[in-house]
Short mmCIF file of C-alpha atoms in Angstrom, two decimals:
data_model
loop_
_atom_site.label_atom_id
_atom_site.label_comp_id
_atom_site.label_asym_id
_atom_site.label_seq_id
_atom_site.Cartn_x
_atom_site.Cartn_y
_atom_site.Cartn_z
CA MET A 1217 116.79 173.22 73.09
CA PHE A 1218 118.36 174.56 69.90
CA TRP A 1219 118.07 171.06 68.41
CA VAL A 1220 114.28 171.45 68.25
CA LEU A 1221 114.77 173.76 65.26
CA PHE A 1222 116.25 170.73 63.47
CA LEU A 1223 113.52 168.40 64.69
CA LEU A 1224 110.60 170.45 63.30
CA PRO A 1225 111.66 170.28 59.62
CA ALA A 1226 112.51 166.60 60.09
CA TRP A 1227 108.97 165.81 61.24
CA ALA A 1228 107.44 168.09 58.61
CA GLY A 1229 109.34 166.33 55.83
CA ALA A 1230 108.41 162.89 57.18
CA LEU A 1231 104.70 163.64 57.50
CA PHE A 1232 104.41 165.41 54.15
CA SER A 1233 106.34 162.78 52.15
CA CYS A 1234 104.58 159.84 53.80
CA GLY A 1235 101.16 161.44 53.26
CA ARG A 1236 102.00 162.00 49.62
CA LEU A 1237 103.09 158.37 49.27
CA VAL A 1238 99.86 157.09 50.82
CA ALA A 1239 97.80 159.26 48.45
CA ALA A 1240 99.80 158.10 45.41
CA ALA A 1241 99.55 154.45 46.45
CA THR A 1242 95.79 154.77 46.88
CA ALA A 1243 95.42 156.29 43.42
CA ALA A 1244 97.65 153.63 41.81
CA ALA A 1245 95.84 150.77 43.54
CA GLY A 1246 92.44 151.72 42.18
CA PRO A 1247 92.69 153.00 38.59
CA GLU A 1248 89.31 154.03 37.24
CA ARG A 1249 87.96 152.37 34.13
CA SER A 1250 86.42 154.58 31.53
CA ASP A 1251 83.94 151.89 30.48
CA PRO A 1252 82.62 149.71 33.32
CA GLU A 1253 80.84 147.42 30.86
CA ARG A 1254 84.13 145.97 29.66
CA SER A 1255 85.84 143.23 31.57
CA GLY A 1256 89.03 143.03 29.53
CA PRO A 1257 91.26 145.05 27.23
CA GLU A 1258 90.63 145.41 23.54
CA ARG A 1259 92.53 142.79 21.63
CA SER A 1260 95.92 144.03 20.56
CA GLY A 1261 97.22 141.54 18.10
CA PRO A 1262 98.04 140.86 14.46
CA GLU A 1263 94.38 140.90 13.49
CA GLY A 1264 93.98 144.44 14.82
CA SER A 1265 90.60 143.68 16.33
CA GLY A 1266 89.23 146.19 18.82
CA ALA A 1267 86.71 143.84 20.41
CA PRO A 1268 86.78 143.37 24.18
CA LEU A 1269 88.13 140.09 25.40
CA SER A 1270 85.07 139.19 27.38
CA GLY A 1271 81.57 140.37 28.03
CA ARG A 1272 80.88 138.49 31.24
CA GLY A 1273 81.36 141.53 33.53
CA GLU A 1274 84.16 139.80 35.47
CA LEU A 1275 87.92 139.48 35.47
CA PRO A 1276 89.05 137.88 32.17
CA ASP A 1277 90.83 134.54 32.20
CA ALA A 1278 94.61 134.69 31.93
CA GLY A 1279 94.39 132.82 28.65
CA GLU A 1280 92.33 135.65 27.18
CA LEU A 1281 95.32 137.99 27.28
CA SER A 1282 97.39 138.29 24.15
CA LEU A 1283 101.14 137.88 24.52
CA TYR A 1284 101.61 141.61 24.00
CA GLU A 1285 99.18 142.37 26.82
CA ALA A 1286 100.75 139.84 29.19
CA ALA A 1287 104.21 141.21 28.37
CA TYR A 1288 103.16 144.78 29.17
CA LEU A 1289 101.53 143.84 32.46
CA ALA A 1290 104.55 141.79 33.53
CA GLY A 1291 107.39 143.99 32.29
CA GLY A 1292 106.12 147.21 30.76
CA PRO A 1293 106.99 148.73 27.36
CA GLN A 1294 110.51 147.27 27.26
CA ARG A 1295 109.15 143.74 27.68
CA VAL A 1296 106.71 144.30 24.79
CA VAL A 1297 109.54 145.42 22.50
CA VAL A 1298 111.73 142.47 23.50
CA LEU A 1299 108.85 140.09 22.78
CA THR A 1300 108.31 141.65 19.36
CA LEU A 1301 112.00 141.41 18.49
CA LEU A 1302 112.13 137.79 19.62
CA SER A 1303 109.02 136.79 17.67
CA MET A 1304 110.44 138.34 14.48
CA GLN A 1305 113.79 136.65 15.10
CA ARG A 1306 112.19 133.24 15.58
CA GLN A 1307 110.42 133.63 12.23
CA GLY A 1308 113.65 134.53 10.44
CA ARG A 1309 112.50 138.06 9.70
CA LEU A 1310 115.13 139.68 11.90
CA LEU A 1311 118.75 138.90 12.73
CA LEU A 1312 120.02 139.48 16.26
CA ALA A 1313 123.78 139.52 16.82
CA ARG A 1314 125.43 138.97 20.17
CA SER A 1315 127.30 142.22 19.54
CA GLY A 1316 124.04 144.03 20.29
CA TRP A 1317 122.97 144.86 16.74
CA ALA A 1318 119.82 143.88 14.87
CA THR A 1319 119.35 143.56 11.11
CA VAL A 1320 116.06 143.58 9.23
CA VAL A 1321 115.52 140.66 6.86
CA ASP A 1322 111.81 141.11 6.11
CA PRO A 1323 110.72 144.79 6.34
CA VAL A 1324 106.98 143.99 6.11
CA ALA A 1325 105.20 144.49 9.45
CA ARG A 1326 102.33 142.18 10.42
CA ASP A 1327 100.87 144.33 13.20
CA GLU A 1328 101.21 147.79 14.71
CA LEU A 1329 103.87 146.79 17.22
CA GLU A 1330 106.06 145.26 14.54
CA ARG A 1331 105.59 148.43 12.50
CA CYS A 1332 106.72 150.45 15.50
CA VAL A 1333 109.82 148.28 15.97
CA LEU A 1334 110.75 148.40 12.28
CA GLY A 1335 110.36 152.17 12.32
CA ALA A 1336 113.05 152.37 15.00
CA PHE A 1337 115.70 150.93 12.64
CA GLY A 1338 118.08 153.12 10.71
CA PRO A 1339 117.76 153.69 6.96
CA ASP A 1340 120.10 150.78 6.21
CA GLY A 1341 118.03 148.31 8.25
CA GLN A 1342 120.60 147.98 11.03
CA SER A 1343 120.55 149.49 14.51
CA PRO A 1344 121.74 148.72 18.05
CA VAL A 1345 119.14 146.73 19.97
CA ALA A 1346 119.38 149.16 22.90
CA GLN A 1347 118.43 152.04 20.61
CA ILE A 1348 115.54 150.06 19.10
CA ARG A 1349 114.20 149.15 22.53
CA SER A 1350 114.26 152.75 23.73
CA ALA A 1351 112.66 154.20 20.59
CA ALA A 1352 110.00 151.53 20.16
CA ALA A 1353 109.06 151.50 23.86
CA ALA A 1354 108.12 155.17 23.53
CA GLY A 1355 106.21 154.58 20.28
CA THR A 1356 102.54 155.12 19.61
CA ALA A 1357 101.69 151.41 19.36
CA VAL A 1358 103.05 150.66 22.84
CA ARG A 1359 101.30 153.70 24.31
CA ASP A 1360 98.01 152.64 22.72
CA LEU A 1361 98.41 149.16 24.22
CA ALA A 1362 99.06 150.70 27.64
CA HIS A 1363 95.99 152.92 27.35
CA ARG A 1364 93.75 149.99 26.43
CA LEU A 1365 94.95 147.97 29.41
CA ALA A 1366 94.53 150.97 31.72
CA ARG A 1367 90.98 151.55 30.48
CA ALA A 1368 90.24 147.88 31.15
CA GLY A 1369 91.49 148.25 34.73
CA LEU A 1370 94.42 145.85 34.25
CA ALA A 1371 97.29 148.37 34.07
CA VAL A 1372 98.20 151.35 36.22
CA PRO A 1373 97.72 154.59 34.23
CA GLU A 1374 100.93 156.45 33.47
CA ARG A 1375 100.02 159.46 35.60
CA GLU A 1376 99.41 157.35 38.72
CA ARG A 1377 102.54 155.26 38.10
CA LEU A 1378 104.75 158.34 37.74
CA GLY A 1379 103.12 159.88 40.80
CA MET A 1380 103.96 156.78 42.79
CA ASP A 1381 107.59 156.89 41.65
CA GLU A 1382 107.90 160.56 42.56
CA ALA A 1383 106.33 159.94 45.99
CA VAL A 1384 108.79 157.13 46.72
CA ARG A 1385 111.69 159.38 45.75
CA GLY A 1386 110.27 162.05 48.05
CA VAL A 1387 110.18 159.67 51.03
CA LYS A 1388 113.77 158.60 50.30
CA ALA A 1389 114.84 162.25 50.20
CA ALA A 1390 113.01 162.90 53.49
CA SER A 1391 114.80 159.94 55.09
CA ALA A 1392 118.16 161.32 54.03
CA LEU A 1393 117.23 164.78 55.31
CA ILE A 1394 116.15 163.39 58.70
CA ALA A 1395 119.43 161.50 59.04
CA VAL A 1396 121.45 164.64 58.26
CA LEU A 1397 119.44 166.84 60.61
CA GLY A 1398 119.61 164.24 63.37
CA ALA A 1399 123.37 163.88 63.04
CA ALA A 1400 123.78 167.66 63.12
CA ALA A 1401 121.57 168.01 66.20
CA VAL A 1402 123.44 165.30 68.09
CA LEU A 1403 126.90 166.65 67.20
CA LEU A 1404 126.15 170.26 68.08
CA PRO A 1405 127.68 171.27 71.41
CA GLN A 1406 124.79 171.68 73.87
CA ALA A 1407 125.29 171.99 77.59
CA GLY A 1408 123.12 169.82 79.80
CA GLU A 1409 121.35 168.00 76.92
CA ASP A 1410 121.04 164.23 76.69
CA ARG A 1411 122.37 163.33 73.24
CA THR A 1412 120.78 159.87 73.38
CA LEU A 1413 117.35 161.40 73.93
CA ILE A 1414 117.92 163.80 71.03
CA GLY A 1415 118.83 160.87 68.81
CA TRP A 1416 115.63 159.03 69.75
CA TRP A 1417 113.52 162.06 68.82
CA PHE A 1418 115.01 161.98 65.32
CA ALA A 1419 114.75 158.21 65.14
CA LEU A 1420 110.94 158.39 65.29
CA PRO A 1421 110.40 160.25 61.97
CA LEU A 1422 113.15 158.14 60.40
CA VAL A 1423 111.35 154.94 61.41
CA LEU A 1424 108.13 156.37 59.94
CA THR A 1425 109.68 157.09 56.53
CA LEU A 1426 111.54 153.79 56.35
CA SER A 1427 108.38 151.90 57.31
CA CYS A 1428 106.44 153.63 54.54
CA LEU A 1429 109.13 152.67 52.05
CA GLY A 1430 108.95 149.07 53.21
CA VAL A 1431 105.18 148.98 52.85
CA ALA A 1432 105.39 150.57 49.40
CA ARG A 1433 107.98 148.03 48.33
CA PHE A 1434 106.11 144.91 49.42
CA GLU A 1435 102.44 145.92 49.26
CA SER A 1436 101.91 148.45 46.51
CA HIS A 1437 103.05 146.37 43.49
CA PRO A 1438 104.35 143.00 44.69
CA TYR A 1439 104.54 141.51 41.20
CA SER A 1440 104.80 144.30 38.64
CA PRO A 1441 104.66 148.11 38.86
CA TRP A 1442 102.82 148.17 35.54
CA ALA A 1443 99.83 146.03 36.51
CA SER A 1444 96.89 147.12 38.63
CA PRO A 1445 95.64 144.77 41.37
CA ALA A 1446 93.32 143.12 38.82
CA GLY A 1447 96.20 142.75 36.36
CA GLN A 1448 98.44 141.36 39.07
CA GLN A 1449 95.87 138.65 39.77
CA LEU A 1450 96.19 137.49 36.16
CA LEU A 1451 99.99 137.62 36.36
CA VAL A 1452 100.00 135.55 39.54
CA ARG A 1453 97.85 132.92 37.81
CA LEU A 1454 100.22 132.77 34.86
CA ASP A 1455 103.28 132.67 37.11
CA ASP A 1456 101.78 129.83 39.14
CA GLU A 1457 101.10 127.87 35.96
CA TRP A 1458 104.68 128.39 34.71
CA ARG A 1459 105.84 127.03 38.06
CA GLY A 1460 103.90 123.84 37.43
CA GLY A 1461 100.54 124.73 38.90
CA ASP A 1462 98.79 122.33 36.49
CA GLY A 1463 101.13 119.48 37.22
CA ASP A 1464 102.42 119.16 33.66
CA GLY A 1465 106.01 120.18 34.17
CA ASP A 1466 108.74 119.30 36.61
CA GLY A 1467 111.70 121.33 35.38
CA ASP A 1468 112.74 124.40 33.48
CA GLY A 1469 112.33 122.71 30.12
CA ASP A 1470 108.94 121.23 30.94
CA ARG A 1471 107.79 124.48 32.45
CA TYR A 1472 107.84 126.12 29.04
CA ARG A 1473 107.13 123.06 26.93
CA GLY A 1474 104.55 121.22 29.00
CA ARG A 1475 101.26 119.90 27.66
CA ASP A 1476 99.30 123.01 28.58
CA ALA A 1477 101.76 125.28 26.80
CA VAL A 1478 101.92 123.45 23.49
CA GLY A 1479 98.60 121.80 22.91
CA GLY A 1480 97.23 119.94 25.94
CA GLY A 1481 94.02 121.91 25.53
CA ARG A 1482 93.01 122.43 29.14
CA GLY A 1483 95.13 125.24 30.64
CA ARG A 1484 95.15 129.01 30.44
CA VAL A 1485 98.85 128.84 29.56
CA ARG A 1486 97.96 127.13 26.29
CA GLY A 1487 95.68 130.02 25.40
CA LEU A 1488 98.45 132.49 26.15
CA ALA A 1489 101.06 130.54 24.20
CA LEU A 1490 98.77 130.33 21.17
CA GLY A 1491 97.63 133.96 21.37
CA LEU A 1492 100.37 135.43 19.19
CA GLY A 1493 101.58 132.34 17.34
CA LEU A 1494 98.30 131.44 15.65
CA GLY A 1495 97.65 135.08 14.82
CA LEU A 1496 100.90 135.12 12.89
CA GLY A 1497 99.93 132.02 10.96
CA TRP A 1498 102.26 129.57 12.68
CA GLY A 1499 101.53 125.89 12.53
CA LEU A 1500 101.60 123.33 15.30
CA GLY A 1501 105.22 122.59 14.43
CA ASP A 1502 106.14 125.94 15.99
CA ALA A 1503 104.96 124.90 19.45
CA ASP A 1504 108.40 125.39 21.04
CA ASP A 1505 108.64 128.91 19.63
CA ARG A 1506 105.17 129.78 20.88
CA ALA A 1507 105.98 128.41 24.32
CA LEU A 1508 109.24 130.40 24.43
CA LEU A 1509 107.43 133.61 23.51
CA ALA A 1510 104.83 132.98 26.19
CA ALA A 1511 107.58 132.34 28.74
CA VAL A 1512 109.41 135.56 27.81
CA ALA A 1513 106.15 137.53 28.02
CA VAL A 1514 105.54 136.35 31.58
CA ARG A 1515 109.05 135.76 32.95
CA GLY A 1516 111.26 138.05 30.88
CA LEU A 1517 114.69 137.33 29.46
CA ALA A 1518 115.36 134.85 32.25
CA ALA A 1519 113.28 132.41 30.19
CA VAL A 1520 115.76 132.60 27.28
CA LYS A 1521 118.25 129.78 27.78
CA ASP A 1522 120.52 130.66 24.82
CA PRO A 1523 123.18 133.04 26.27
CA ASP A 1524 123.94 134.61 22.88
CA LEU A 1525 120.29 135.33 22.16
CA ARG A 1526 119.77 136.66 25.67
CA ALA A 1527 122.79 138.96 25.31
CA ALA A 1528 121.50 140.21 21.95
CA LEU A 1529 118.07 141.00 23.37
CA CYS A 1530 119.67 142.76 26.34
CA GLY A 1531 121.22 145.14 23.84
CA GLU A 1532 124.87 144.66 24.69
CA ARG A 1533 126.75 147.07 22.51
CA GLY A 1534 129.59 145.96 20.33
CA SER A 1535 130.92 146.28 16.81
CA VAL A 1536 128.67 146.58 13.78
CA PRO A 1537 128.11 143.24 12.03
CA ALA A 1538 130.59 142.86 9.21
CA GLN A 1539 128.05 141.63 6.69
CA ARG A 1540 124.39 142.36 6.22
CA ARG A 1541 122.12 139.57 5.09
CA LEU A 1542 119.55 140.67 2.51
#
């Protein structure tokens, strides 16, 4: 019965780690809102308005999200920075090289997020995209955006999100510990003991931890780890509409350039696509750019069809550009 000394810590680790994961998942699934009167985040856009998106006391429409807000909910701080870089590049205010370097053409920021991105460049106006993404993602403007969405109940607060990550790592560590203890107990020479029965005793806590990991993977944040359940509902709406939920597109090109996205006037996608573009003073001739930005906000870099541009935004490192355009 010496193997029981191995079984006790195995069960203790399984129960403790799984209980911690359940507590963290419960906290992350129901972030408290500091102001129950608000039904949406404060507008984070070029105009700098702090007004709530809606006063109806219900979940805001997907079209009421700005592109920055949709990008954060779908992909977190890194997605917001990528969206900002892409919007500046499409306006000719920033150069992105496939080598992984970015060059400032117009150093005048039009909102707080652009100011944060420009502040991540070196003194000569050139920096690796990977470095810019890391520095800007940790900037004050991105943190303020995250706090506004968390207060509105659309994003998971940082403390709960980190707690969830730590709990998942704890369950993984417990699973590895159970496997090691079980193997040791089975391999130890023990007279008159059924090794198969010993293995089954260790299989039970292992099944428990692996089941908790599976539930956490598929139930806790099925769409995005950054969005709360309310925020995920908005993301699912947007994702359905990109997939042709309104019947305006039947392919990858139409998905991002359909009537709702560029001026049909009857879909939430149109409101999202116009959210940043009109704030920056773009005209209707920039419909393709607005639709691309909206697609990147919701779907990420997979929506960028140009391989060179996608590689530049991914931050692939390479040589410094030979010539700087002023």
